Amino acid sequence: MEGFGIGFDPALPWAAIAGLAVVALAFVVFAATRSFAGWWLRGLGLGLLILALAGPELRREDRQGLTSVAFLVIDKTESTELEDRAAEIAEAAETLMARAEALSRPEQPVELRVVEVEPDPEGNTGTQMLTALDEAAARVAPDQIAGAILLSDGQIHDADRLEGFPAPVHALIAGDPDGFDLKLELVSAPAFGIVGEKVSFKLTARALGVRPSDLGASVIAEVSVDGAEPIPLRLDLGSETLLELEIAHGGPNVVDIRLPGHEEELTIRNNRILAEVNGVRDRLRVLLVSGEPHPGGRTWRDILKADPAVDLIHFTILRPPGKQDGTPVSELSLIAFPTRELFLEKIDGFDLIVFDRYRWRGILHSAFLSNISKYVREGGAVLVASGPAFPGAQSLSRTPLAEIMPARPSLEVIETPFLPRVTDIGNRHPVTAGLEAASGLVEGVPQWGRWMRHIPVEPMSGNIVMSGVDDLPLLILDRVGEGRVALLASDHAWLWTRGFEGGGPQADLLRRTAHWLMREPELEEEALVARVEGARVVLERRTLSEDAPEAAIATPPAAPEQRELTFSEVAPGRWQSVLEEAEEGLWRFRSGEFEAVAAVGPPSPREYDDPLASFGPLSPLVDATGGRIAALGDGVPDLRLVPEGRRAFSRRWLGLEAREAYQVTGLSLTPLLPAWLAALLAGLLFLSAWRRESR
């Protein structure tokens, strides 16, 4: 096809032509006011010259028509699986594609592009239908877009994405708008909680749509923590309910709240809440007793004080009772050691007791030390950093504390430089694992400084994680009853602090030891931990054994069958197994006597925030673009091509705009006022004006 138009090819810039036009107009006005007989002829002549400078030309274009493009956006997200929505949408899509094909003509070609909106694998973004339409429309010129038809259940979550769409948008909604569904909503939940204290959840149960006659004003939910036996909880429909739960242990606490389904509701996917609360210890209280001043006396104090979660009480025994130097008591400014208060009355208030180079000199009576042994067996923790007095008569190993000691000393003290080494079992224990590698190994030897004193001990129980002179035990970790004990057979860790021979990882070593004693979950040497990474679960088994741990049994959230997961070693003492594409919900894992749970994905994806079919989310866009929204249950409307600017729908049909977009394939230009013609005509006009004025 051809197209015609008028164009200009100016010989001078438009500003210069405009200036000449103003000068010419002023001249004509002057001539007219002076009553020159030929002023209008001169004005015509000047006008022709200025028009010739503008270069008017006739444009003839060879045009090729472009196809009008319409979009059919099909919702295939999870909510369309409810009722028979997917079948309705699929049938309507097939019908519309056939009608669009019949609508296309050679003189008015129409292309229907299908855009499918797939489910969100994470379940967090919901149905991004308008985003998909916007991205598809961005590949087409706006003057080619004839319109869009959306096939959905109406539940979209990007209603504000599409603005200024250049053609009508129609929406056909699948599903019954008069359905019913129960929904459990988590209003607020804590991210962490103090172990032993309660945390609060705020819940709301809602009835969406048309309520069944047998539904009361309240429902009974079930609450379970870490897969334990559920407890009932009454929820008033539409009202906020407060749930208080006690945090039983450190680390992740998985709270599972579910609402039994009603026989008439659309889905139970939004009847469940999985929340993870991280249990933390509240201000760990540590009692540090230094038996005497010594060069490394501040090592333990500085490390423990640097931890914001630790409240430290530190006593240093400066003047034992047996010291007699004649100083009057009234002149002494020392604080009396409150032994009865600390070790009898308030001992249960401490998470850890540290004896740093302590020697038994009558300050702590046997009754107090026996009470410390009882405190450990009932869940407390004691760390003994021995000094040169440990093998002697004043050793703690000669007191009632010997009952909980993992080793007994020999009768010697080795005063010779030695390099502390991590043992084989220490490489598998979280307290000492990776210390040598972090310091840098040269021919298998860690690059840290030596210590100068080692107290030889004979181990009786526990795990030897570090060794000293002649591979004798240096650090022993042990469990006694419900509690824990650590024995460090040297008082020279402070040499690392001072940077002697390059120093060493004393901060990591001593901090990990203290936190293992205080039951830090990340430092448990025997544990089964489940970690969720997107749609997969990484199951980690920590063990001190060199053999592969027993295979894990994985129990899916819904299916009755169980899966067996085998472990592979990823580091000394650490074995892993990965469960790929795990089903959403609460998974339970068991390996031997150890159990773990993992909450995979949102148990109620955003897709099910409101599963009822609805016109509401799409109505603003449809109204703004001049389209129509209708229920698929009323049938699939016909398709028509309508001129631009005309009404694009009726009760029986949906309109797509017949775009007249084209591309220019050829162009010819014909000057309308050539320079020679303009000069000839202007000369004749000026000559006529001169003759008229000469009379």
XYZ file of C-alpha atoms in Angstrom:
695
model
C 0.000 0.000 0.000
C 0.976 3.611 -0.482
C 0.827 6.679 1.723
C 1.103 10.388 0.881
C 2.064 13.382 2.952
C 3.586 16.856 2.912
C 7.082 17.363 4.273
C 9.727 20.090 4.343
C 13.434 20.172 3.526
C 14.536 23.690 4.622
C 17.501 25.336 2.935
C 18.271 27.333 6.089
C 17.767 26.645 9.796
C 14.196 27.177 10.897
C 15.271 30.015 13.159
C 16.787 31.915 10.206
C 13.662 31.336 8.093
C 11.485 32.587 10.940
C 13.643 35.722 11.243
C 13.328 36.427 7.515
C 9.572 35.908 7.761
C 9.351 38.507 10.538
C 11.389 41.022 8.487
C 9.191 40.416 5.431
C 6.022 40.823 7.466
C 7.304 44.096 8.903
C 8.037 45.347 5.394
C 4.558 44.413 4.166
C 2.925 46.107 7.157
C 5.003 49.228 6.533
C 4.012 49.255 2.861
C 0.370 48.785 3.715
C 0.363 51.645 6.241
C 1.982 53.913 3.625
C -0.727 52.964 1.158
C 1.655 51.611 -1.469
C -0.502 50.408 -4.337
C 1.363 47.101 -4.805
C 2.052 46.200 -1.174
C 0.006 43.000 -1.323
C 1.820 41.868 -4.507
C 5.184 42.417 -2.836
C 3.877 40.504 0.240
C 2.921 37.553 -1.989
C 6.327 37.591 -3.604
C 8.142 37.634 -0.263
C 5.888 34.852 0.998
C 6.755 32.669 -1.994
C 10.479 33.185 -1.401
C 10.201 32.267 2.300
C 8.079 29.203 1.444
C 10.714 28.171 -1.103
C 13.378 28.384 1.624
C 11.260 25.956 3.735
C 11.514 23.396 0.922
C 7.965 21.940 0.763
C 7.809 18.505 -0.863
C 5.335 15.746 -1.524
C 6.242 12.442 0.200
C 5.064 9.145 -1.220
C 5.700 6.113 0.993
C 5.563 2.447 0.086
C 4.158 0.855 3.267
C 3.978 -2.719 4.467
C 1.321 -3.463 7.074
C 2.374 -5.054 10.361
C 0.597 -7.799 12.223
C -1.610 -6.843 15.161
C -0.442 -8.795 18.224
C -2.729 -9.919 21.039
C -1.717 -11.821 24.184
C -3.421 -14.776 25.810
C -2.080 -15.047 29.384
C -2.834 -18.422 30.973
C -2.638 -18.869 34.744
C -1.077 -22.238 35.618
C -0.224 -21.511 39.232
C -1.171 -23.780 42.118
C -4.487 -22.142 42.974
C -5.874 -23.072 39.549
C -5.637 -26.735 40.607
C -8.543 -26.143 42.988
C -12.057 -27.170 41.932
C -12.007 -27.687 38.146
C -10.369 -24.335 37.359
C -7.461 -25.799 35.394
C -9.811 -27.687 33.081
C -11.957 -24.562 32.560
C -8.898 -22.478 31.723
C -7.438 -25.082 29.362
C -10.733 -25.445 27.473
C -11.165 -21.668 27.192
C -7.573 -21.242 25.959
C -8.102 -23.790 23.213
C -11.345 -22.082 22.114
C -9.812 -18.594 22.088
C -6.770 -19.709 20.093
C -9.031 -21.237 17.436
C -11.173 -18.086 17.239
C -8.136 -15.828 17.020
C -6.813 -17.888 14.127
C -10.157 -17.535 12.329
C -10.160 -13.795 13.031
C -6.913 -13.147 11.177
C -7.193 -11.942 7.532
C -4.464 -11.214 4.953
C -5.428 -7.552 4.933
C -5.642 -7.484 8.758
C -3.319 -10.157 10.153
C -3.730 -10.955 13.874
C -1.235 -12.973 15.931
C -2.231 -14.423 19.303
C 0.808 -14.972 21.535
C 0.337 -17.356 24.438
C 2.009 -16.514 27.774
C 1.921 -19.190 30.482
C 2.381 -18.204 34.118
C 4.068 -21.082 35.961
C 3.990 -21.689 39.740
C 6.538 -19.920 41.892
C 8.939 -22.615 43.187
C 9.649 -20.641 46.359
C 5.984 -19.930 47.080
C 6.725 -16.369 48.211
C 5.784 -14.185 45.243
C 2.407 -15.702 44.345
C 0.882 -15.256 40.879
C 2.892 -12.734 38.852
C 0.449 -12.586 35.929
C 0.739 -8.930 34.984
C 4.523 -9.127 35.242
C 4.471 -11.899 32.642
C 2.186 -9.822 30.385
C 4.376 -6.745 30.796
C 7.521 -8.677 29.875
C 5.845 -10.186 26.794
C 4.441 -6.808 25.677
C 7.886 -5.200 25.999
C 8.997 -7.236 22.942
C 6.276 -5.716 20.728
C 5.889 -2.134 19.493
C 3.006 -0.412 21.338
C 1.219 0.460 18.059
C 1.042 -3.262 17.188
C -0.588 -4.408 20.448
C -4.243 -5.267 19.845
C -5.130 -6.327 23.389
C -4.775 -9.060 25.995
C -6.985 -11.765 27.445
C -6.233 -13.104 30.921
C -7.396 -16.590 31.915
C -7.135 -16.902 35.688
C -8.972 -17.498 38.942
C -8.470 -13.816 39.709
C -5.926 -14.305 42.489
C -2.905 -12.322 41.311
C -0.254 -10.614 43.413
C 1.193 -7.955 41.112
C -1.919 -5.894 40.353
C 0.096 -2.652 40.445
C 2.742 -3.837 37.949
C 1.044 -2.995 34.646
C 0.406 0.672 33.884
C -0.425 2.401 30.628
C -1.170 -0.749 28.621
C -1.956 0.549 25.084
C -4.923 -1.740 24.328
C -7.919 -3.322 26.060
C -7.264 -6.028 28.670
C -10.016 -8.610 29.219
C -10.161 -11.133 32.065
C -12.062 -14.410 32.178
C -12.270 -15.854 35.703
C -12.430 -19.589 36.427
C -13.885 -21.038 39.623
C -16.865 -20.519 41.885
C -16.858 -17.059 43.506
C -19.262 -18.373 46.167
C -16.814 -20.984 47.550
C -15.659 -21.394 51.142
C -12.276 -21.756 52.798
C -10.695 -21.678 56.258
C -7.413 -19.830 56.667
C -4.902 -19.774 59.534
C -2.969 -16.530 59.632
C 0.164 -15.730 61.629
C -0.094 -12.125 62.766
C 3.233 -11.999 64.621
C 5.913 -14.425 65.736
C 9.250 -13.975 67.522
C 12.485 -14.675 65.692
C 14.206 -15.845 68.872
C 13.398 -16.643 72.458
C 15.188 -17.166 75.760
C 15.642 -20.817 76.679
C 13.328 -21.678 79.561
C 11.075 -18.655 78.988
C 7.855 -18.285 77.029
C 7.386 -16.548 73.696
C 4.131 -15.242 72.271
C 2.494 -15.879 68.896
C -0.532 -14.025 67.593
C -2.853 -16.073 65.368
C -6.070 -15.463 63.514
C -8.382 -18.063 61.993
C -10.603 -16.707 59.217
C -13.588 -18.075 57.328
C -13.487 -16.866 53.706
C -16.473 -16.890 51.375
C -19.863 -18.394 52.160
C -19.850 -20.139 55.545
C -21.338 -23.622 55.814
C -24.245 -23.997 58.212
C -22.358 -26.449 60.452
C -19.397 -24.110 61.056
C -19.397 -22.646 64.552
C -17.891 -19.451 65.910
C -14.617 -21.155 66.824
C -12.321 -23.972 65.665
C -9.779 -26.200 67.419
C -6.168 -26.038 66.188
C -3.274 -28.364 67.065
C 0.090 -27.026 68.225
C 3.291 -29.067 68.177
C 6.922 -28.130 68.855
C 9.715 -30.080 67.121
C 7.283 -32.773 66.050
C 6.158 -33.585 69.606
C 2.640 -34.648 70.608
C 0.245 -31.828 69.600
C -1.794 -29.876 72.116
C -5.231 -28.354 71.310
C -5.819 -24.616 70.953
C -9.238 -22.964 70.554
C -9.386 -20.131 67.994
C -12.328 -17.754 67.635
C -12.970 -17.117 63.942
C -12.025 -13.603 62.913
C -10.433 -12.762 66.281
C -6.798 -12.573 67.266
C -5.602 -15.349 69.596
C -2.492 -15.254 71.788
C -0.399 -18.445 71.982
C 2.420 -18.759 74.505
C 5.060 -21.500 74.221
C 8.163 -22.232 76.271
C 11.492 -22.463 74.451
C 12.878 -25.815 75.539
C 16.362 -25.761 74.038
C 18.913 -23.653 72.235
C 19.001 -23.517 68.447
C 16.006 -23.802 66.110
C 12.654 -24.673 67.705
C 10.143 -25.579 64.968
C 6.562 -24.673 65.889
C 3.853 -26.444 63.888
C 0.304 -25.070 64.125
C -2.378 -26.705 62.035
C -6.119 -26.338 61.636
C -8.161 -29.453 60.816
C -9.812 -29.085 57.416
C -13.535 -28.676 56.822
C -15.142 -30.960 54.270
C -16.468 -28.033 52.218
C -13.368 -25.828 52.118
C -11.346 -25.410 48.949
C -7.916 -26.320 50.313
C -6.095 -27.097 53.554
C -2.818 -25.610 52.279
C -3.503 -22.408 54.206
C -4.543 -24.243 57.384
C -1.006 -24.636 58.670
C 1.754 -22.425 60.033
C 5.379 -23.463 60.459
C 7.488 -21.027 62.438
C 11.096 -21.359 63.548
C 12.164 -19.715 66.805
C 15.853 -19.648 67.600
C 16.459 -20.499 71.264
C 19.211 -18.487 72.929
C 20.585 -18.582 76.448
C 19.886 -15.541 78.570
C 23.027 -13.887 79.866
C 25.204 -16.887 80.590
C 26.608 -16.543 84.114
C 30.196 -17.626 84.622
C 32.112 -17.763 87.912
C 35.888 -17.467 87.425
C 38.055 -18.303 90.442
C 41.757 -17.541 90.046
C 43.767 -19.319 92.715
C 46.612 -16.790 92.660
C 47.940 -13.917 90.583
C 50.033 -15.091 87.641
C 51.163 -13.747 84.222
C 48.165 -15.258 82.429
C 45.640 -14.281 85.036
C 43.684 -11.981 82.699
C 43.485 -14.439 79.792
C 40.255 -16.107 80.869
C 38.806 -12.834 82.113
C 39.420 -10.975 78.851
C 37.999 -13.758 76.678
C 34.850 -14.167 78.770
C 34.284 -10.416 79.182
C 34.549 -9.957 75.418
C 31.446 -12.106 74.955
C 28.329 -9.885 75.282
C 26.204 -12.919 76.215
C 28.308 -13.678 79.304
C 27.969 -12.174 82.776
C 31.273 -12.789 84.524
C 31.982 -12.846 88.239
C 35.734 -13.038 88.856
C 37.514 -13.624 92.150
C 41.285 -13.775 92.555
C 42.584 -15.160 95.855
C 45.294 -12.698 96.863
C 45.667 -13.533 100.552
C 44.955 -17.099 101.638
C 43.840 -17.662 105.259
C 47.178 -19.226 106.230
C 49.171 -16.165 105.350
C 50.423 -14.390 108.506
C 52.300 -11.138 107.896
C 51.255 -9.161 110.941
C 48.982 -6.751 109.029
C 46.068 -5.647 111.233
C 42.702 -6.822 109.951
C 41.366 -3.250 110.140
C 43.937 -2.168 107.578
C 43.154 -4.908 105.053
C 41.111 -3.782 102.040
C 40.596 -7.248 100.559
C 37.105 -8.582 99.878
C 36.233 -11.706 101.780
C 35.538 -14.629 99.449
C 31.747 -15.336 99.753
C 32.188 -19.114 99.592
C 28.910 -20.124 101.222
C 26.832 -17.773 99.063
C 28.519 -18.773 95.788
C 29.052 -22.496 96.211
C 26.093 -23.469 98.348
C 23.237 -21.011 98.116
C 23.530 -19.634 94.545
C 25.572 -22.243 92.734
C 22.635 -23.255 90.516
C 22.576 -19.727 89.097
C 25.882 -20.264 87.272
C 26.228 -21.902 83.856
C 29.957 -22.472 84.260
C 32.544 -22.449 87.047
C 36.186 -21.966 86.012
C 39.073 -22.810 88.349
C 42.152 -21.103 86.943
C 45.379 -22.288 88.634
C 43.441 -22.921 91.792
C 45.023 -24.747 94.730
C 43.147 -26.155 97.731
C 44.159 -24.097 100.731
C 41.149 -24.327 103.000
C 39.113 -21.529 101.434
C 36.639 -24.002 99.952
C 35.615 -26.650 102.452
C 34.949 -30.218 101.381
C 31.214 -29.646 101.709
C 31.363 -26.873 99.114
C 33.421 -28.990 96.712
C 31.008 -31.899 97.156
C 28.204 -29.522 96.277
C 30.087 -28.527 93.097
C 30.284 -32.214 92.127
C 26.523 -32.516 92.682
C 25.992 -29.321 90.660
C 27.863 -30.856 87.702
C 25.972 -34.150 87.827
C 22.699 -32.248 87.763
C 23.613 -30.261 84.651
C 26.281 -27.754 85.612
C 29.737 -27.280 84.092
C 33.246 -26.971 85.507
C 36.519 -26.141 83.774
C 39.847 -26.689 85.505
C 42.881 -24.895 84.044
C 45.603 -26.581 86.081
C 48.830 -25.059 87.294
C 52.008 -26.314 88.953
C 50.091 -27.108 92.155
C 47.823 -29.616 90.411
C 50.086 -32.667 91.005
C 50.807 -31.675 94.623
C 49.084 -31.947 97.962
C 46.914 -28.902 97.260
C 45.524 -30.339 94.032
C 41.794 -30.273 93.307
C 42.217 -33.933 92.375
C 42.655 -34.643 96.101
C 39.269 -33.119 96.938
C 35.693 -34.306 96.396
C 36.020 -32.793 92.892
C 38.069 -35.876 91.986
C 34.732 -37.677 91.515
C 34.056 -35.660 88.375
C 37.616 -35.170 87.116
C 38.308 -36.874 83.738
C 41.980 -37.506 84.703
C 44.287 -37.662 87.706
C 47.704 -36.037 87.756
C 51.065 -37.711 88.108
C 53.557 -36.390 90.614
C 55.597 -34.261 88.220
C 55.508 -31.032 86.279
C 57.177 -30.886 82.866
C 58.914 -27.540 82.385
C 59.979 -27.778 78.732
C 58.836 -26.121 75.496
C 56.288 -28.138 73.566
C 53.924 -27.589 70.665
C 50.227 -28.207 71.474
C 48.662 -30.506 68.894
C 45.088 -31.413 68.047
C 44.487 -35.158 68.312
C 42.693 -37.330 65.781
C 39.530 -37.219 67.832
C 40.109 -33.481 68.335
C 39.990 -32.967 64.560
C 36.474 -34.389 64.689
C 35.353 -32.500 67.792
C 33.722 -29.093 67.087
C 35.696 -27.462 69.914
C 39.084 -28.047 68.267
C 38.174 -28.940 64.664
C 39.916 -26.722 62.131
C 42.231 -24.961 64.594
C 45.418 -26.328 63.051
C 44.250 -25.718 59.485
C 43.290 -22.131 60.334
C 46.778 -21.441 61.692
C 48.397 -22.718 58.505
C 50.122 -26.082 58.257
C 53.704 -26.443 57.041
C 54.562 -30.093 56.450
C 51.688 -31.014 58.740
C 52.873 -28.816 61.628
C 50.648 -25.918 62.837
C 52.266 -22.505 62.803
C 51.587 -21.412 66.352
C 53.775 -20.790 69.396
C 54.959 -23.269 71.977
C 53.897 -23.569 75.615
C 56.418 -24.005 78.423
C 54.644 -26.053 81.105
C 52.678 -29.284 80.903
C 51.085 -31.180 83.790
C 51.090 -34.901 82.957
C 47.730 -36.541 83.710
C 46.379 -40.040 83.439
C 43.024 -39.978 81.577
C 40.146 -41.918 83.081
C 37.228 -40.781 80.911
C 36.248 -38.239 78.317
C 37.739 -37.245 74.952
C 41.349 -36.109 74.611
C 41.105 -33.366 71.974
C 44.606 -31.859 72.403
C 47.947 -33.332 73.396
C 51.237 -31.929 74.637
C 54.616 -33.362 75.580
C 55.092 -36.904 74.246
C 51.438 -36.957 73.159
C 50.272 -36.726 76.767
C 46.736 -35.372 77.246
C 46.534 -31.588 77.234
C 42.791 -30.859 76.930
C 40.139 -33.382 77.969
C 36.389 -32.874 77.529
C 34.015 -35.121 79.456
C 30.341 -35.534 80.347
C 29.431 -36.380 83.935
C 25.805 -37.197 84.585
C 23.824 -34.319 83.111
C 26.775 -31.933 83.250
C 30.154 -31.393 81.626
C 33.771 -31.072 82.715
C 36.892 -29.832 80.920
C 40.491 -30.206 82.113
C 43.328 -28.133 80.599
C 46.630 -29.620 81.770
C 48.635 -26.411 81.439
C 48.487 -22.813 82.575
C 50.400 -21.418 79.589
C 47.602 -20.649 77.124
C 48.353 -16.999 77.888
C 51.588 -17.296 75.849
C 49.434 -17.362 72.723
C 47.659 -14.242 73.971
C 50.982 -12.439 74.353
C 52.007 -13.454 70.812
C 54.914 -15.615 71.933
C 56.508 -17.198 68.830
C 53.647 -15.855 66.756
C 50.895 -16.638 69.246
C 48.006 -18.950 68.468
C 44.228 -19.361 68.419
C 43.789 -19.114 72.177
C 40.619 -17.026 71.823
C 38.909 -19.618 69.606
C 40.114 -22.533 71.720
C 39.119 -21.139 75.093
C 35.866 -19.593 73.873
C 34.762 -22.809 72.174
C 35.673 -24.822 75.260
C 33.640 -22.535 77.505
C 30.635 -22.544 75.183
C 30.760 -26.323 74.734
C 30.582 -26.586 78.511
C 27.573 -24.251 78.431
C 25.846 -26.444 75.806
C 26.181 -24.324 72.666
C 24.200 -26.340 70.030
C 26.726 -25.614 67.277
C 29.483 -27.255 69.348
C 27.731 -30.542 70.103
C 30.018 -33.376 69.040
C 27.180 -35.894 68.608
C 24.225 -34.331 66.829
C 21.858 -34.531 63.887
C 21.092 -31.162 62.313
C 18.723 -30.407 59.432
C 19.320 -27.217 57.443
C 16.912 -25.956 54.764
C 18.370 -24.391 51.618
C 15.542 -23.388 49.312
C 13.740 -26.547 48.213
C 16.330 -28.967 49.569
C 17.322 -30.150 53.024
C 20.950 -30.634 54.035
C 21.141 -33.205 56.826
C 24.353 -33.054 58.842
C 25.472 -35.722 61.283
C 28.264 -34.767 63.658
C 30.040 -37.640 65.367
C 33.391 -38.533 66.919
C 33.274 -41.994 65.426
C 35.486 -42.786 62.452
C 32.857 -45.082 60.983
C 29.990 -43.884 58.786
C 26.926 -43.104 60.907
C 23.721 -45.028 60.620
C 21.600 -44.037 57.615
C 18.929 -41.445 58.304
C 15.234 -42.172 57.949
C 13.333 -39.233 56.424
C 9.600 -39.000 57.020
C 7.760 -36.746 54.514
C 5.081 -34.297 55.679
C 2.132 -36.174 54.173
C 3.169 -39.405 52.430
C 3.244 -42.508 54.666
C 6.322 -44.011 53.026
C 9.760 -43.200 54.452
C 13.029 -42.531 52.687
C 16.501 -43.713 53.633
C 19.339 -41.227 53.321
C 22.965 -42.336 53.407
C 25.718 -40.033 54.654
C 28.976 -39.063 52.988
C 31.899 -37.553 54.899
C 32.565 -33.883 54.093
C 35.066 -33.188 56.886
C 36.487 -35.088 59.872
C 33.569 -35.779 62.185
C 31.023 -34.251 59.789
C 28.807 -36.323 57.500
C 26.146 -34.977 55.177
C 23.187 -36.157 53.154
C 21.117 -33.960 50.847
C 17.403 -34.336 50.199
C 16.706 -32.658 46.854
C 13.373 -30.995 45.984
C 11.837 -31.770 49.329
C 8.082 -31.548 49.609
C 6.811 -28.503 51.464
C 5.948 -29.060 55.100
C 7.516 -30.497 58.247
C 10.079 -33.241 57.642
C 11.270 -35.553 60.412
C 14.669 -37.233 60.375
C 16.067 -39.970 62.578
C 19.553 -41.498 62.678
C 20.064 -43.909 65.554
C 19.049 -42.138 68.749
C 19.209 -38.673 67.193
C 16.257 -36.828 65.691
C 15.844 -33.574 63.778
C 13.027 -31.671 62.082
C 13.039 -29.240 59.164
C 10.336 -26.896 57.894
C 10.606 -26.762 54.093
C 9.156 -23.784 52.251
C 6.159 -21.775 53.337
C 3.482 -24.295 54.409
C 0.911 -21.800 53.212
C 2.324 -20.180 50.043
C 1.168 -16.729 49.094
C -0.844 -18.386 46.359
C -3.307 -19.544 49.031
C -3.695 -16.264 50.920
C -7.190 -16.129 49.441
C -7.964 -19.144 47.245
C -11.492 -18.029 46.300
C -12.142 -17.053 42.687
C -12.433 -13.275 42.563
C -12.943 -10.367 40.156
C -11.432 -7.837 42.574
C -7.674 -7.878 41.870
C -8.051 -7.559 38.062
C -11.018 -5.162 37.910
C -8.997 -1.887 38.144
C -6.760 -2.828 35.195
C -9.667 -4.080 33.076
C -11.683 -0.910 33.728
C -8.711 1.376 33.040
C -8.004 -0.178 29.630
C -11.632 -0.418 28.490
C -11.852 -4.211 28.718
C -14.337 -6.639 30.227
C -14.151 -9.093 33.138
C -16.454 -12.095 33.186
C -16.819 -15.575 34.664
C -15.785 -18.527 32.525
C -18.791 -20.363 33.880
C -20.964 -18.126 31.661
C -19.208 -19.378 28.525
C -16.315 -18.221 26.353
C -17.138 -14.973 24.470
C -16.474 -14.524 20.738
C -13.568 -12.420 19.463
C -13.909 -9.397 17.173
C -11.646 -6.806 15.621
C -12.770 -3.275 16.415
C -11.380 0.066 15.182
C -9.117 1.967 17.538
C -11.025 4.102 20.028
C -14.257 2.110 19.713
C -15.891 0.113 22.520
C -14.027 -3.180 22.862
C -16.624 -5.529 24.364
C -20.236 -6.508 24.754
C -22.011 -9.280 26.637
C -21.262 -11.763 23.851
C -17.879 -10.783 22.495
C -14.485 -9.364 23.368
C -12.800 -6.851 21.089
C -9.226 -6.672 19.897
C -8.193 -3.383 18.326
C -7.447 -3.491 14.587
C -4.106 -1.752 14.578
C -2.929 -0.012 11.389
C 0.743 -0.214 12.155
C 3.108 -0.345 9.190
C 6.727 -0.065 8.205
C 8.010 2.092 5.313
C 9.757 0.058 2.598
C 10.215 2.865 0.029
C 10.144 6.666 -0.118
C 9.977 9.180 -2.979
C 10.135 12.988 -2.588
C 8.753 15.535 -5.079
C 9.480 19.274 -4.471
C 6.273 21.316 -4.522
C 8.006 24.691 -5.000
C 11.356 24.390 -6.797
C 13.730 27.331 -6.434
C 13.466 28.321 -10.114
C 9.669 28.361 -9.967
C 9.661 30.382 -6.730
C 12.106 32.902 -8.215
C 10.057 33.225 -11.438
C 6.752 33.714 -9.625
C 8.243 36.162 -7.122
C 9.865 38.162 -9.927
C 6.546 38.402 -11.755
C 4.807 39.557 -8.586
C 7.486 42.158 -7.855
C 7.306 43.396 -11.490
C 3.509 43.677 -11.280
C 3.829 45.628 -8.046
C 6.373 48.028 -9.624
C 4.187 48.681 -12.675
C 1.138 49.225 -10.493
C 3.006 51.682 -8.278
C 4.588 53.513 -11.253
C 1.184 54.623 -12.498
